[in-house]
Amino acid sequence: MPAKKVVDLGSIDVTGLQLADPDYHTPNKIDVLLGAVVYSQIVSGEIRKNKEKTLVAQATSLGWIIAGQTGSNQNVSNVSVFHTYLVEDDLLKKFWELESDVSMVKRHDLWTEEEKRCEEIFAASTTRDDKGRYVVKLPFSDDDPGCKYGQSRDVAENRFYALEKRLNKNPELLSQYKNVIDEYVKLGHMEKVPEKEKNKIDAVYLPHHAVVKKERDTTKVRVVFDASCKGKNGVSLNDNLMIGPKLQPDLRHLVLRWRMYPISLVSDIVKMYRQVKVTEEDANFQRLLWRDSPDLELQDYRLLRVTFGTASAPYLAVKALQQIALDEGENYLLATERVRKEFYMDDLMTGCETEEEGIEIYREMNELLGKAGFTLQKWTTSSNNLLEMIKREKKDVGSGWNFVGLFF
């Protein structure tokens, strides 16, 4: 119990009051914050005020609490005091994390059972097609996922009609949306469902909608697939997919290491998720509905690649990216470690000591990732000479080149 304390707070009579915080006048760390709900439960009701009614003492089950203003209102100085509470061990831990590779990603022995299971599925089921591209299975948490039984086509159909109304009110948006859908089909990332499979009752349909980013230099309209949309049984595709373990370093680690290079080198992967195939069986969990006009019959399609919007997409894409370094990296020593340590999703943030090393990194990275269908674009460097060397490596010098002065 708090000790009794005699205090002098003007004309208010608090002599001998048992204060909830006897050392209220000494700055200290906050032990606990009580919300309004708890406050109403501990207040006992007895109140004392001073004559000026600027100070009030209130009895609580924890002791008396005092609030208000003391002393004269003349020559009052306002002072703001901010306190922080630091533990030396935490500071040392953060410093150690920044200086070592150990904390870049979660150690395998610290993975959850679900994360381990996700890795096992990838290792056991992933194959490569005749062009070297990875073909993966969706990592389901259940062998018989409930999303198959949610009559998701009906839900997706209702959502499509709402989307169609919106698009028809905006011809420009409709045109751009059609272009994206047409690109999916043209690139082989999506196909019409064969007539004999159209009535497959356990297929999962994903509603889709437009996300417009006017500030983008390239595609301003993106089609986003809603894998979190629940079927009539209350289960969505994402409810049944495992997310997978974290495979890449934190952005803060990546940026700090990148800034240490004398010459910076940056690029990104073209449509990274869509460079990884899913099995034909699992493509039926990624169906959608589309038609170019309300006068046409609604068509059933299925997505053949890892799809943005599914819970497992980041893991599958990054895992495939890192797997190519394991499978083919023996002859690409400059590129292999950079693939593992210097990518943040699809963005490469690396560097080099010399321009000669930089051009070798460029060559190795393109060759290595090209073996799995990954294409790097928008190469950017802080060295004008290196940029010119890279341009000479490309026959099409007008495609996606950029120079940015990076200041450290």
Coordinates of C-alpha atoms in Angstrom, one line a residue:
M1 CA 0.0 0.0 0.0
P2 CA 1.3 3.5 -0.8
A3 CA 2.6 5.4 2.3
K4 CA 0.8 8.3 3.8
K5 CA 2.1 11.6 2.8
V6 CA 1.6 15.2 4.0
V7 CA 1.4 17.6 1.1
D8 CA 0.9 21.3 0.8
L9 CA -1.3 22.2 -2.2
G10 CA -2.6 25.6 -1.4
S11 CA -5.8 25.9 0.5
I12 CA -7.0 22.4 -0.3
D13 CA -6.9 20.2 2.8
V14 CA -5.0 17.1 1.9
T15 CA -3.0 16.6 5.1
G16 CA -2.6 12.9 5.7
L17 CA -4.2 11.8 2.5
Q18 CA -3.0 8.4 1.2
L19 CA -1.9 9.3 -2.4
A20 CA -2.1 6.8 -5.3
D21 CA 1.3 8.2 -6.4
P22 CA 3.2 9.5 -3.3
D23 CA 6.1 10.5 -5.6
Y24 CA 4.0 12.3 -8.2
H25 CA 6.4 15.2 -8.3
T26 CA 9.3 12.9 -9.5
P27 CA 9.5 11.9 -13.2
N28 CA 9.4 8.2 -13.7
K29 CA 8.4 5.6 -16.3
I30 CA 4.7 4.8 -16.7
D31 CA 3.8 1.4 -15.3
V32 CA 0.3 1.1 -16.7
L33 CA -2.3 3.2 -18.5
L34 CA -5.9 3.0 -17.3
G35 CA -8.8 3.6 -19.7
A36 CA -12.0 5.3 -19.0
V37 CA -13.8 2.0 -18.3
V38 CA -11.4 1.1 -15.5
Y39 CA -11.4 4.7 -14.2
S40 CA -15.1 4.6 -13.6
Q41 CA -14.7 1.4 -11.6
I42 CA -12.0 2.6 -9.2
V43 CA -13.4 6.1 -8.4
S44 CA -15.1 6.0 -4.9
G45 CA -16.9 9.4 -5.2
E46 CA -15.3 11.5 -2.4
I47 CA -14.0 14.8 -3.8
R48 CA -12.2 17.8 -2.2
K49 CA -11.5 21.1 -3.9
N50 CA -9.6 24.3 -3.0
K51 CA -11.3 27.7 -2.7
E52 CA -10.3 28.8 -6.1
K53 CA -11.6 25.5 -7.6
T54 CA -8.4 25.1 -9.6
L55 CA -7.4 21.9 -7.7
V56 CA -9.3 18.8 -7.0
A57 CA -8.5 15.7 -5.0
Q58 CA -10.5 12.5 -5.7
A59 CA -10.6 9.3 -3.8
T60 CA -10.1 6.0 -5.6
S61 CA -9.5 2.4 -4.6
L62 CA -5.8 3.0 -5.4
G63 CA -5.5 6.1 -3.2
W64 CA -6.2 9.8 -3.7
I65 CA -5.5 11.4 -7.0
I66 CA -4.9 15.1 -7.5
A67 CA -5.5 17.2 -10.6
G68 CA -5.5 20.8 -11.5
Q69 CA -3.4 23.9 -11.1
T70 CA -1.4 25.0 -8.1
G71 CA 0.2 28.4 -7.2
S72 CA -0.5 31.8 -8.8
N73 CA -1.6 32.4 -12.3
Q74 CA 0.9 35.2 -12.6
N75 CA 4.1 34.8 -14.5
V76 CA 3.3 31.2 -15.5
S77 CA 5.9 29.5 -17.7
N78 CA 4.8 26.6 -19.9
V79 CA 7.3 23.8 -19.9
S80 CA 6.9 20.7 -22.1
V81 CA 8.7 17.6 -20.7
F82 CA 9.2 14.4 -22.8
H83 CA 10.5 11.2 -21.3
T84 CA 11.7 8.0 -23.0
Y85 CA 12.6 4.8 -21.4
L86 CA 15.4 2.8 -23.0
V87 CA 16.9 -0.6 -22.1
E88 CA 20.6 -0.9 -23.0
D89 CA 20.2 -4.5 -24.1
D90 CA 17.6 -3.4 -26.7
L91 CA 20.0 -0.8 -28.2
L92 CA 22.8 -3.3 -28.4
K93 CA 20.5 -5.9 -30.0
K94 CA 19.4 -3.4 -32.7
F95 CA 23.0 -2.4 -33.4
W96 CA 24.0 -6.1 -33.6
E97 CA 21.2 -6.7 -36.1
L98 CA 22.3 -3.9 -38.4
E99 CA 25.9 -5.2 -38.3
S100 CA 25.2 -8.9 -38.9
D101 CA 23.4 -11.1 -41.4
V102 CA 21.8 -13.3 -38.7
S103 CA 18.8 -11.1 -38.2
M104 CA 18.2 -10.4 -41.9
V105 CA 15.6 -13.2 -42.0
K106 CA 14.1 -15.4 -39.4
R107 CA 16.3 -18.5 -38.8
H108 CA 14.9 -21.8 -40.0
D109 CA 14.8 -23.3 -36.6
L110 CA 12.5 -20.4 -35.5
W111 CA 10.0 -21.0 -38.2
T112 CA 6.5 -22.0 -37.2
E113 CA 5.1 -25.4 -38.1
E114 CA 3.0 -23.7 -40.8
E115 CA 6.1 -22.0 -42.3
K116 CA 8.0 -25.3 -42.3
R117 CA 5.0 -27.0 -44.0
C118 CA 5.0 -24.3 -46.6
E119 CA 8.7 -25.0 -47.4
E120 CA 8.0 -28.7 -47.6
I121 CA 5.2 -28.3 -50.1
F122 CA 7.4 -26.1 -52.3
A123 CA 10.4 -28.5 -52.1
A124 CA 8.2 -31.6 -52.9
S125 CA 6.0 -30.2 -55.6
T126 CA 7.9 -27.5 -57.5
T127 CA 9.0 -28.3 -61.1
R128 CA 10.3 -26.4 -64.1
D129 CA 8.9 -26.3 -67.6
D130 CA 10.9 -26.7 -70.8
K131 CA 11.9 -23.1 -70.7
G132 CA 13.2 -23.2 -67.1
R133 CA 10.2 -21.4 -65.6
Y134 CA 9.1 -22.6 -62.1
V135 CA 5.8 -24.3 -61.7
V136 CA 4.5 -24.2 -58.2
K137 CA 1.5 -25.5 -56.2
L138 CA -0.6 -23.3 -54.0
P139 CA 0.4 -24.0 -50.3
F140 CA -3.0 -25.0 -48.8
S141 CA -3.2 -25.4 -45.1
D142 CA -5.8 -28.2 -45.6
D143 CA -5.9 -31.1 -48.0
D144 CA -9.5 -30.3 -48.7
P145 CA -9.9 -26.5 -48.6
G146 CA -13.3 -25.2 -47.7
C147 CA -13.2 -22.5 -50.4
K148 CA -14.1 -25.1 -53.0
Y149 CA -17.6 -25.4 -51.5
G150 CA -18.6 -21.8 -51.3
Q151 CA -20.4 -21.4 -54.6
S152 CA -17.9 -18.6 -55.4
R153 CA -19.0 -18.3 -59.0
D154 CA -22.3 -16.8 -57.9
V155 CA -20.5 -14.3 -55.7
A156 CA -18.0 -13.4 -58.4
E157 CA -20.8 -13.0 -61.0
N158 CA -22.7 -10.4 -58.8
R159 CA -19.4 -8.6 -58.2
F160 CA -18.7 -8.6 -62.0
Y161 CA -22.0 -7.0 -62.8
A162 CA -21.2 -4.2 -60.4
L163 CA -17.8 -3.7 -61.9
E164 CA -19.2 -3.7 -65.4
K165 CA -21.6 -0.9 -64.5
R166 CA -18.8 1.2 -63.2
L167 CA -16.6 0.6 -66.2
N168 CA -19.3 1.4 -68.7
K169 CA -19.7 4.8 -67.1
N170 CA -16.1 5.5 -67.7
P171 CA -15.1 4.6 -71.3
E172 CA -11.4 5.5 -70.8
L173 CA -11.2 3.2 -67.7
L174 CA -13.0 0.5 -69.6
S175 CA -10.6 0.7 -72.4
Q176 CA -7.6 0.4 -70.1
Y177 CA -9.1 -2.4 -68.1
K178 CA -9.8 -4.3 -71.4
N179 CA -6.1 -3.8 -72.3
V180 CA -4.9 -5.4 -69.1
I181 CA -7.2 -8.4 -69.5
D182 CA -6.2 -8.8 -73.2
E183 CA -2.5 -8.6 -72.1
Y184 CA -3.1 -11.5 -69.6
V185 CA -4.4 -13.6 -72.4
K186 CA -1.9 -12.5 -75.0
L187 CA 1.1 -13.3 -72.7
G188 CA -0.3 -16.7 -71.8
H189 CA -0.9 -15.7 -68.2
M190 CA -4.6 -16.4 -68.4
E191 CA -6.7 -18.7 -70.6
K192 CA -10.4 -19.5 -71.2
V193 CA -11.6 -22.5 -69.3
P194 CA -12.2 -25.4 -71.6
E195 CA -15.9 -26.1 -72.2
K196 CA -15.7 -29.6 -70.7
E197 CA -14.3 -28.1 -67.4
K198 CA -16.6 -25.1 -67.3
N199 CA -19.1 -26.7 -64.9
K200 CA -16.5 -27.9 -62.4
I201 CA -18.4 -27.4 -59.1
D202 CA -15.3 -27.1 -56.8
A203 CA -13.5 -24.4 -58.8
V204 CA -12.9 -21.1 -57.0
Y205 CA -13.8 -17.8 -58.7
L206 CA -12.1 -14.5 -57.8
P207 CA -13.9 -11.2 -58.1
H208 CA -11.7 -8.4 -59.6
H209 CA -11.7 -4.7 -59.7
A210 CA -9.6 -1.7 -61.0
V211 CA -7.0 0.2 -59.0
V212 CA -6.0 3.4 -60.7
K213 CA -2.6 5.1 -60.0
K214 CA -2.4 8.2 -62.1
E215 CA 1.1 9.0 -60.8
R216 CA 2.6 5.9 -62.5
D217 CA 4.6 6.3 -65.6
T218 CA 3.7 2.9 -67.0
T219 CA 0.4 1.1 -66.6
K220 CA -1.9 3.3 -64.6
V221 CA -4.7 0.8 -64.3
R222 CA -4.1 -2.5 -62.4
V223 CA -6.5 -5.4 -62.2
V224 CA -6.6 -6.6 -58.6
F225 CA -8.0 -10.1 -57.8
D226 CA -9.9 -10.4 -54.5
A227 CA -8.8 -13.7 -53.1
S228 CA -10.1 -12.6 -49.7
C229 CA -13.7 -12.6 -50.9
K230 CA -15.7 -15.2 -49.0
G231 CA -18.0 -17.7 -50.6
K232 CA -21.5 -18.5 -49.4
N233 CA -20.0 -20.8 -46.8
G234 CA -17.9 -17.9 -45.3
V235 CA -14.6 -19.2 -46.5
S236 CA -12.2 -17.5 -49.0
L237 CA -9.3 -18.7 -50.9
N238 CA -6.9 -16.7 -48.7
D239 CA -8.4 -18.3 -45.6
N240 CA -7.1 -21.7 -46.9
L241 CA -3.7 -20.5 -48.1
M242 CA -0.5 -20.4 -46.0
I243 CA 1.5 -17.2 -46.1
G244 CA 4.9 -18.8 -45.9
P245 CA 8.1 -17.7 -44.1
K246 CA 9.8 -14.4 -44.6
L247 CA 12.7 -15.0 -47.0
Q248 CA 14.2 -11.5 -47.6
P249 CA 15.9 -9.0 -45.3
D250 CA 14.2 -6.0 -43.8
L251 CA 14.2 -2.9 -45.9
R252 CA 16.2 -1.0 -43.3
H253 CA 19.0 -3.6 -43.5
L254 CA 18.9 -3.6 -47.3
V255 CA 19.0 0.2 -47.6
L256 CA 21.9 0.5 -45.1
R257 CA 24.0 -2.0 -47.0
W258 CA 23.1 -0.5 -50.4
R259 CA 24.3 2.9 -49.2
M260 CA 27.8 1.5 -48.4
Y261 CA 28.6 0.7 -52.1
P262 CA 30.8 3.4 -53.8
I263 CA 28.6 2.8 -56.9
S264 CA 24.9 2.0 -56.6
L265 CA 23.0 -0.2 -59.0
V266 CA 19.3 -0.6 -59.1
S267 CA 16.7 -2.6 -61.2
D268 CA 13.4 -4.4 -60.9
I269 CA 11.8 -7.5 -62.3
V270 CA 9.1 -7.2 -65.0
K271 CA 5.8 -8.6 -63.6
M272 CA 7.6 -10.7 -61.0
Y273 CA 4.6 -12.7 -59.7
R274 CA 3.4 -13.5 -63.2
Q275 CA 6.8 -15.1 -64.2
V276 CA 6.0 -18.1 -61.9
K277 CA 3.4 -20.7 -63.1
V278 CA 0.9 -22.5 -61.0
T279 CA -0.1 -26.1 -61.7
E280 CA -3.0 -26.7 -64.0
E281 CA -4.9 -28.2 -61.1
D282 CA -4.4 -25.1 -58.9
A283 CA -5.3 -22.7 -61.7
N284 CA -8.9 -23.8 -61.1
F285 CA -8.6 -22.0 -57.7
Q286 CA -7.9 -18.8 -59.7
R287 CA -10.9 -18.5 -62.0
L288 CA -12.6 -15.3 -63.0
L289 CA -15.4 -14.0 -65.2
W290 CA -15.1 -11.5 -68.0
R291 CA -16.7 -10.2 -71.2
D292 CA -15.9 -7.2 -73.3
S293 CA -19.4 -6.0 -73.6
P294 CA -22.8 -6.5 -71.8
D295 CA -24.1 -7.8 -75.2
L296 CA -21.8 -10.8 -75.0
E297 CA -22.0 -14.0 -73.0
L298 CA -20.1 -14.1 -69.8
Q299 CA -16.8 -16.1 -70.2
D300 CA -14.9 -18.2 -67.6
Y301 CA -11.2 -17.8 -67.4
R302 CA -8.4 -19.1 -65.2
L303 CA -5.1 -17.5 -64.2
L304 CA -2.1 -19.6 -64.9
R305 CA 0.5 -17.7 -62.9
V306 CA 1.0 -16.7 -59.3
T307 CA -1.6 -14.0 -58.7
F308 CA -1.3 -10.7 -57.0
G309 CA -3.9 -10.7 -54.2
T310 CA -3.5 -14.3 -53.1
A311 CA -2.0 -14.7 -49.6
S312 CA 0.8 -17.0 -50.8
A313 CA 1.9 -14.9 -53.8
P314 CA 4.8 -13.0 -52.2
Y315 CA 6.2 -16.1 -50.7
L316 CA 5.9 -18.2 -54.0
A317 CA 7.4 -15.4 -56.1
V318 CA 10.4 -14.7 -53.8
K319 CA 11.0 -18.4 -53.2
A320 CA 11.2 -19.1 -57.0
L321 CA 13.5 -16.1 -57.3
Q322 CA 15.9 -17.4 -54.7
Q323 CA 15.6 -21.0 -55.9
I324 CA 17.1 -20.1 -59.3
A325 CA 20.2 -18.9 -57.4
L326 CA 20.4 -22.3 -55.7
D327 CA 19.8 -24.3 -58.8
E328 CA 21.9 -22.3 -61.3
G329 CA 24.0 -20.0 -59.2
E330 CA 27.3 -22.0 -59.2
N331 CA 28.6 -20.1 -62.3
Y332 CA 27.3 -16.7 -61.2
L333 CA 29.2 -15.9 -58.0
L334 CA 28.5 -12.1 -58.2
A335 CA 24.8 -12.5 -58.8
T336 CA 24.0 -15.5 -56.5
E337 CA 24.5 -13.7 -53.1
R338 CA 22.8 -10.6 -54.4
V339 CA 19.7 -12.5 -55.4
R340 CA 19.5 -13.8 -51.8
K341 CA 20.4 -10.7 -49.9
E342 CA 19.8 -7.6 -52.0
F343 CA 16.3 -7.9 -53.3
Y344 CA 13.2 -6.3 -51.7
M345 CA 10.4 -8.1 -53.4
D346 CA 11.0 -7.4 -57.1
D347 CA 13.4 -4.5 -56.5
L348 CA 17.2 -5.1 -56.8
M349 CA 19.2 -2.7 -54.6
T350 CA 22.9 -3.5 -55.0
G351 CA 26.2 -1.9 -55.9
C352 CA 29.8 -2.4 -56.8
E353 CA 33.3 -1.2 -56.1
T354 CA 34.3 -0.5 -59.7
E355 CA 32.5 0.0 -63.0
E356 CA 34.0 -3.2 -64.4
E357 CA 32.5 -5.1 -61.5
G358 CA 29.2 -3.4 -62.1
I359 CA 29.0 -4.5 -65.7
E360 CA 29.8 -8.1 -64.6
I361 CA 27.0 -7.9 -62.1
Y362 CA 24.6 -6.7 -64.8
R363 CA 25.6 -9.6 -67.1
E364 CA 25.5 -12.3 -64.5
M365 CA 22.2 -11.1 -63.0
N366 CA 20.4 -11.0 -66.4
E367 CA 21.8 -14.4 -67.4
L368 CA 21.0 -16.1 -64.1
L369 CA 17.5 -14.8 -63.6
G370 CA 16.7 -15.3 -67.3
K371 CA 17.1 -19.0 -66.8
A372 CA 13.8 -18.9 -64.8
G373 CA 12.0 -16.4 -67.0
F374 CA 12.7 -13.4 -64.8
T375 CA 13.6 -10.2 -66.8
L376 CA 15.2 -7.2 -65.2
Q377 CA 14.3 -3.7 -66.4
K378 CA 14.9 0.0 -65.6
W379 CA 18.6 -0.4 -64.7
T380 CA 19.7 2.7 -62.8
T381 CA 23.1 3.6 -61.5
S382 CA 24.9 6.5 -59.8
S383 CA 27.8 6.1 -62.3
N384 CA 27.3 7.7 -65.7
N385 CA 30.2 5.6 -67.1
L386 CA 28.6 2.4 -65.9
L387 CA 25.3 3.4 -67.4
E388 CA 27.0 3.9 -70.8
M389 CA 28.6 0.5 -70.5
I390 CA 25.3 -1.1 -69.7
K391 CA 23.6 0.7 -72.6
R392 CA 26.2 -0.8 -75.0
E393 CA 25.2 -4.2 -73.7
K394 CA 21.7 -3.6 -74.9
K395 CA 20.9 -3.5 -78.5
D396 CA 17.7 -1.5 -77.9
V397 CA 19.3 1.5 -76.1
G398 CA 16.0 3.4 -76.0
S399 CA 14.2 0.8 -73.8
G400 CA 13.7 1.8 -70.2
W401 CA 17.1 3.4 -69.4
N402 CA 17.4 6.0 -66.7
F403 CA 20.1 7.8 -64.9
V404 CA 19.6 9.2 -61.4
G405 CA 22.2 11.0 -59.3
L406 CA 22.2 9.3 -55.9
F407 CA 23.6 11.3 -53.0
F408 CA 25.0 9.7 -49.9

